mmCIF file of C-alpha atoms in Angstrom:
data_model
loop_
_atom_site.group_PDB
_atom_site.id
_atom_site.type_symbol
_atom_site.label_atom_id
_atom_site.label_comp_id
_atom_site.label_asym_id
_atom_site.label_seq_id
_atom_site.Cartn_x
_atom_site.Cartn_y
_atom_site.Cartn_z
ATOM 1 C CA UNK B 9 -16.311 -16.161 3.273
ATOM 2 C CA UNK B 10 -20.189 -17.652 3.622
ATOM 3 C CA UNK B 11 -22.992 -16.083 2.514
ATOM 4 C CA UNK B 12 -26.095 -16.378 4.777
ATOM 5 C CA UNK B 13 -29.761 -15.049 3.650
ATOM 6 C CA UNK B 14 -31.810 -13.278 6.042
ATOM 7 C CA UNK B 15 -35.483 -13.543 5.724
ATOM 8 C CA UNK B 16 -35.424 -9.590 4.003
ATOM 9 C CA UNK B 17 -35.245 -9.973 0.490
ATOM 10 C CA UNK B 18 -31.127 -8.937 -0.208
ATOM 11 C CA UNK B 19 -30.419 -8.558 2.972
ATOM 12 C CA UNK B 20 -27.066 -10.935 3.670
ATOM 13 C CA UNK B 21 -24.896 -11.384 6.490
ATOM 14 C CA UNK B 22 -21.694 -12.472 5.296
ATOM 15 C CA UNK B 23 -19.159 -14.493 7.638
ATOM 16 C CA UNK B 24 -15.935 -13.632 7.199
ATOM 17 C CA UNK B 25 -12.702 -15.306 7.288
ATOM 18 C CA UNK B 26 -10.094 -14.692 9.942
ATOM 19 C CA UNK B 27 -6.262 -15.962 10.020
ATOM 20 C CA UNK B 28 -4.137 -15.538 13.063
ATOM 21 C CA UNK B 29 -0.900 -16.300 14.052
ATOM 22 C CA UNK B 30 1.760 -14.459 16.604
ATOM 23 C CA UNK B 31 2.076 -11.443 14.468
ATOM 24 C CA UNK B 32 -1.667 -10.626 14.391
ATOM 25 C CA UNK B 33 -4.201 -11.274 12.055
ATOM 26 C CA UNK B 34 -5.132 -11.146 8.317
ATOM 27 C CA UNK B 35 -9.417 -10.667 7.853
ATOM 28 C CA UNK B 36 -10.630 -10.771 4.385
ATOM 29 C CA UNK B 37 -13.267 -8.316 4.044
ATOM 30 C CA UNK B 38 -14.476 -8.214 0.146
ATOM 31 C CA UNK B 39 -14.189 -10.881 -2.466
ATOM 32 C CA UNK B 40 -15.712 -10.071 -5.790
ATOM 33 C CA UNK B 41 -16.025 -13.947 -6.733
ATOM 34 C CA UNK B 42 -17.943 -14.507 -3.662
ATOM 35 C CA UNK B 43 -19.938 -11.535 -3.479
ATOM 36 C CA UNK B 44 -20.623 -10.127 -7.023
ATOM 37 C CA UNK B 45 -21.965 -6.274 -5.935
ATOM 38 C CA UNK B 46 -20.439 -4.837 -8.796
ATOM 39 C CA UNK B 47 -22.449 -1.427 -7.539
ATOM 40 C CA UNK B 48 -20.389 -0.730 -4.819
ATOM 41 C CA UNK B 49 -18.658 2.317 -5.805
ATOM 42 C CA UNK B 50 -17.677 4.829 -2.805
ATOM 43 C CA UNK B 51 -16.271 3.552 0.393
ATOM 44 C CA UNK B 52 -15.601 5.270 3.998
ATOM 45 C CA UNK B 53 -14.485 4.766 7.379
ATOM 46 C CA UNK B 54 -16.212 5.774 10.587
ATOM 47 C CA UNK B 55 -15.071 5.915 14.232
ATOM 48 C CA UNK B 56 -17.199 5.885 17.215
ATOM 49 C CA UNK B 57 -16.931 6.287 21.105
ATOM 50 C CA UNK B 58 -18.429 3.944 23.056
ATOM 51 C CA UNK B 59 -22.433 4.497 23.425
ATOM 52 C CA UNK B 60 -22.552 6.299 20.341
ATOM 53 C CA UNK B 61 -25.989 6.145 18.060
ATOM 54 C CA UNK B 62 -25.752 6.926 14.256
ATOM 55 C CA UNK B 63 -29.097 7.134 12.168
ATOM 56 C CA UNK B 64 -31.251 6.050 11.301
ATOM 57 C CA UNK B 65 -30.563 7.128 8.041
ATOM 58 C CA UNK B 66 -31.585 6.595 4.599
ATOM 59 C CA UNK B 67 -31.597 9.014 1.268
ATOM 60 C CA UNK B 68 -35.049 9.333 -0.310
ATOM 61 C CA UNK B 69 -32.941 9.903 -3.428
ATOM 62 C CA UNK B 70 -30.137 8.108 -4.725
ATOM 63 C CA UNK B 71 -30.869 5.374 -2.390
ATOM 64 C CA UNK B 72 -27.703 3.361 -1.536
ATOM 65 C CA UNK B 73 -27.006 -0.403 -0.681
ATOM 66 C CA UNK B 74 -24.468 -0.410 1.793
ATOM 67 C CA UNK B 75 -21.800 -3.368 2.729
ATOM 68 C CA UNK B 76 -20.899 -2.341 6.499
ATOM 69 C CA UNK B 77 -18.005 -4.302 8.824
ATOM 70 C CA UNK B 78 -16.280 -3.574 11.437
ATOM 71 C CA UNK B 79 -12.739 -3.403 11.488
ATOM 72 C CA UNK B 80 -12.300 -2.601 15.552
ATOM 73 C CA UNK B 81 -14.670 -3.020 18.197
ATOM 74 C CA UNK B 82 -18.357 -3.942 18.214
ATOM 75 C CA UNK B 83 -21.747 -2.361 17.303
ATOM 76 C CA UNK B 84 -25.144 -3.269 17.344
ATOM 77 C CA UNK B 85 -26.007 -2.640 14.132
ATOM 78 C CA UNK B 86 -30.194 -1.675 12.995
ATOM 79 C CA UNK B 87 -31.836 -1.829 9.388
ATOM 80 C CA UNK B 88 -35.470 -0.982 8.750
ATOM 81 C CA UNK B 89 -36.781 -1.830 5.782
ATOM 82 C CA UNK B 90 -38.351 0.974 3.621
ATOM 83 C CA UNK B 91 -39.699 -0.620 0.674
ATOM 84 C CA UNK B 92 -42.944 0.082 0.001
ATOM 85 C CA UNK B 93 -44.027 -2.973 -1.567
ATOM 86 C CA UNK B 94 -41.566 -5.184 0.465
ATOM 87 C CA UNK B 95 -43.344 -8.162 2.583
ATOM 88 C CA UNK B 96 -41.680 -6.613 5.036
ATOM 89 C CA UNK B 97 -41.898 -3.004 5.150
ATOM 90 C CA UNK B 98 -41.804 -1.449 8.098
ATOM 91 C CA UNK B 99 -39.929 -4.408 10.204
ATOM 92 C CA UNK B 100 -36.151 -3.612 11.855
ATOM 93 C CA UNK B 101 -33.773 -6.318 11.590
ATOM 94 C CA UNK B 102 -30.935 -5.854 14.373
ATOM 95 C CA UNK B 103 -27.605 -7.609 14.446
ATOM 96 C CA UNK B 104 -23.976 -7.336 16.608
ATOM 97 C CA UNK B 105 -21.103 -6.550 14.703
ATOM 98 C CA UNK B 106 -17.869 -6.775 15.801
ATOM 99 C CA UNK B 107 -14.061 -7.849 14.495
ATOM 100 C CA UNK B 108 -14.160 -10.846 16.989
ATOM 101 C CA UNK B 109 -17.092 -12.436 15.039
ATOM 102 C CA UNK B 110 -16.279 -11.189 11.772
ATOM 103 C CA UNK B 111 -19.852 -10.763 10.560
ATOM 104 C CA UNK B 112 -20.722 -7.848 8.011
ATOM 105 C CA UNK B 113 -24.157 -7.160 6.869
ATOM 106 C CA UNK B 114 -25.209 -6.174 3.300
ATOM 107 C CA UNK B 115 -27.983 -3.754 3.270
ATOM 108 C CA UNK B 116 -29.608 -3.795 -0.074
ATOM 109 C CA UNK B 117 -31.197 -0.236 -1.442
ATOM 110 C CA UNK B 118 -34.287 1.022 0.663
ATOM 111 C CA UNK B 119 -33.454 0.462 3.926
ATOM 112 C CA UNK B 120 -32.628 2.848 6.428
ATOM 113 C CA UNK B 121 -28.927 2.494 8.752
ATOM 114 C CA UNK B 122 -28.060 2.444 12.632
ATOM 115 C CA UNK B 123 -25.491 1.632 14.464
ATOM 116 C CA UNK B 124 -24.803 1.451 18.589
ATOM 117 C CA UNK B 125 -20.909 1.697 19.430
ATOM 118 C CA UNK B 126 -20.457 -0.967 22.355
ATOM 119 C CA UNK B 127 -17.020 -0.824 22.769
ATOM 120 C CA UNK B 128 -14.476 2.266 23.353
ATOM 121 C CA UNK B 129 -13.151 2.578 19.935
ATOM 122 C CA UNK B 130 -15.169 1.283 16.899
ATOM 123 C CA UNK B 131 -13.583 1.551 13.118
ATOM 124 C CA UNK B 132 -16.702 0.463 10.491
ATOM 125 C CA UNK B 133 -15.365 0.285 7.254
ATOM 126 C CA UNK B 134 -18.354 0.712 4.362
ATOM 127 C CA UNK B 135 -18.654 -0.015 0.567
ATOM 128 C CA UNK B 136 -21.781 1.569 -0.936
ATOM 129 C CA UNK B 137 -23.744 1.485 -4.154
ATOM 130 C CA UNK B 138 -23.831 5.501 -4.885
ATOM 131 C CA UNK B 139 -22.655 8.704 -3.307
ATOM 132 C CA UNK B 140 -23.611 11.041 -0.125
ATOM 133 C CA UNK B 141 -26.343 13.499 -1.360
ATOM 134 C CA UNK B 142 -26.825 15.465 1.742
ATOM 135 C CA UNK B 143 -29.846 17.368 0.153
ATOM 136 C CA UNK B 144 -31.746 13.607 0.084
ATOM 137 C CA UNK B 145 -30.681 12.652 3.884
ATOM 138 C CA UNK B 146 -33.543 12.060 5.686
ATOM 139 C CA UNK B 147 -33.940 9.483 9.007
ATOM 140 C CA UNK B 148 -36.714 8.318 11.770
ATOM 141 C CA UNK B 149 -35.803 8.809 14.832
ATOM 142 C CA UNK B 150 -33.975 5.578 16.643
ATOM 143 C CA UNK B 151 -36.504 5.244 20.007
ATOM 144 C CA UNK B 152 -39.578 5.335 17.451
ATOM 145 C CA UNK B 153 -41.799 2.627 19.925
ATOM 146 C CA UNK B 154 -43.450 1.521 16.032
ATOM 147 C CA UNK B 155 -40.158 -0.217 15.289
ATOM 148 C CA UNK B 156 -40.091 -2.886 18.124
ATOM 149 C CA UNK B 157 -35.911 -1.570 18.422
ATOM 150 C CA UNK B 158 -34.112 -3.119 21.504
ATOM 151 C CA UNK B 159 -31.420 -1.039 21.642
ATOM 152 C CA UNK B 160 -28.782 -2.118 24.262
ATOM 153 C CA UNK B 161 -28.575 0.828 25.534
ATOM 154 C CA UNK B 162 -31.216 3.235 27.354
ATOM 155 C CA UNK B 163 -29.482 7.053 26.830
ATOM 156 C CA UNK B 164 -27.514 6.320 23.473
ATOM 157 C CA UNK B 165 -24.862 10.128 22.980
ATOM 158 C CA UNK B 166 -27.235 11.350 19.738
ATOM 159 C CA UNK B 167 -26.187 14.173 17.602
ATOM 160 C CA UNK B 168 -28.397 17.241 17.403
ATOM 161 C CA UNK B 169 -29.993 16.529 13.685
ATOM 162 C CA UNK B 170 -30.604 12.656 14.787
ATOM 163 C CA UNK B 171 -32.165 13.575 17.812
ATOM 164 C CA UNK B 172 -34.772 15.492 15.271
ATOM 165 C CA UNK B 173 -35.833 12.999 13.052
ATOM 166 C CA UNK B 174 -39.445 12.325 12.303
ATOM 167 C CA UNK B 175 -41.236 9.198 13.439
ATOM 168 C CA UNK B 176 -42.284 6.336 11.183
ATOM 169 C CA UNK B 177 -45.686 6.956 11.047
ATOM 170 C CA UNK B 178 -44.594 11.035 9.833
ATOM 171 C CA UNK B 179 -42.233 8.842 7.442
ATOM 172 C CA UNK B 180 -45.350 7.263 6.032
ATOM 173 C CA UNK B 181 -47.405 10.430 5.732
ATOM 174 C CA UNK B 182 -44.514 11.882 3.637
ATOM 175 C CA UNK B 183 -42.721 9.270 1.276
ATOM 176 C CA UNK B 184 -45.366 6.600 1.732
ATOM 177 C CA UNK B 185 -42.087 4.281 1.459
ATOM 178 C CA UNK B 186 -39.079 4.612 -1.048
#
């Protein structure tokens, strides 16, 4: 496993390793020597359709850093960060993930989460820092032109609540950050 810095303070992609042989292979996915995120307390398992969008999402409390990889398929996968005082606040940072690459991203606290299914089937496994408080969901909406988000795909399938979301600038107005 490698560790590589983005320029958002915490945010890491980590390059996994892979081992194959005739029978398949063998992907290492968490290594608490390597990657000491002792927070990391609840994990889950997603599964998308191809053309799927999910978020963007973030809880205004109980804000959770999230360790995301995919275990099947690919996504394009979309952080903003939300920290008010952050240098940069406000900017997306936008990254493919896929189990042919073996890339997962670490997404520290105070960022909101996307992700674009590209392939048929995507499995994303996640490790996160505290629980699902539905009462403290919140999102901005994915096409918000303020983010600068090239999302590889024009007419993404949205769900009804995610297809409500406020903008950034309506984000602003109301949290002024988190």
């Amino acid at each position: 496993m490698k560790v590589i810095n983005t320029k958002f303070k915490g945010l890491k992609i980590i390059k996994l390793k892979r081992n194959n042989d005739p029978r398949g292979s063998l992907k290492e996915t968490y290594r608490k020597k390597i990657i000491n995120w002792n927070e990391l307390v609840f994990d889950y398992c997603t599964t998308s359709k191809k053309n799927v969008l999910r978020g963007i999402h973030f809880q205004s409390k109980f804000q959770q850093a999230k360790y995301v990889t995919v275990l099947k398929g690919r996504i394009f996968d979309c952080v903003i960060d939300l920290r008010r005082k952050s240098r940069t606040f406000g900017k997306s940072f936008c990254i493919e993930l896929s189990e042919k690459n073996c890339l997962s991203l670490y997404v520290p606290a105070g960022f909101a989460h996307a992700y674009l299914s590209c392939d048929n089937l995507n499995i994303i496994y996640y490790k996160l820092s505290n629980y699902y408080h539905p009462e403290f969901e919140d999102g901005i909406i994915w096409n918000d032109k303020n983010l600068k988000v090239k999302w590889p795909c024009k007419k993404p399938k949205i769900s009804k609540k995610d297809k409500n979301l406020k903008t950034f600038l309506e984000f602003k107005k109301i949290y002024k950050g988190i």
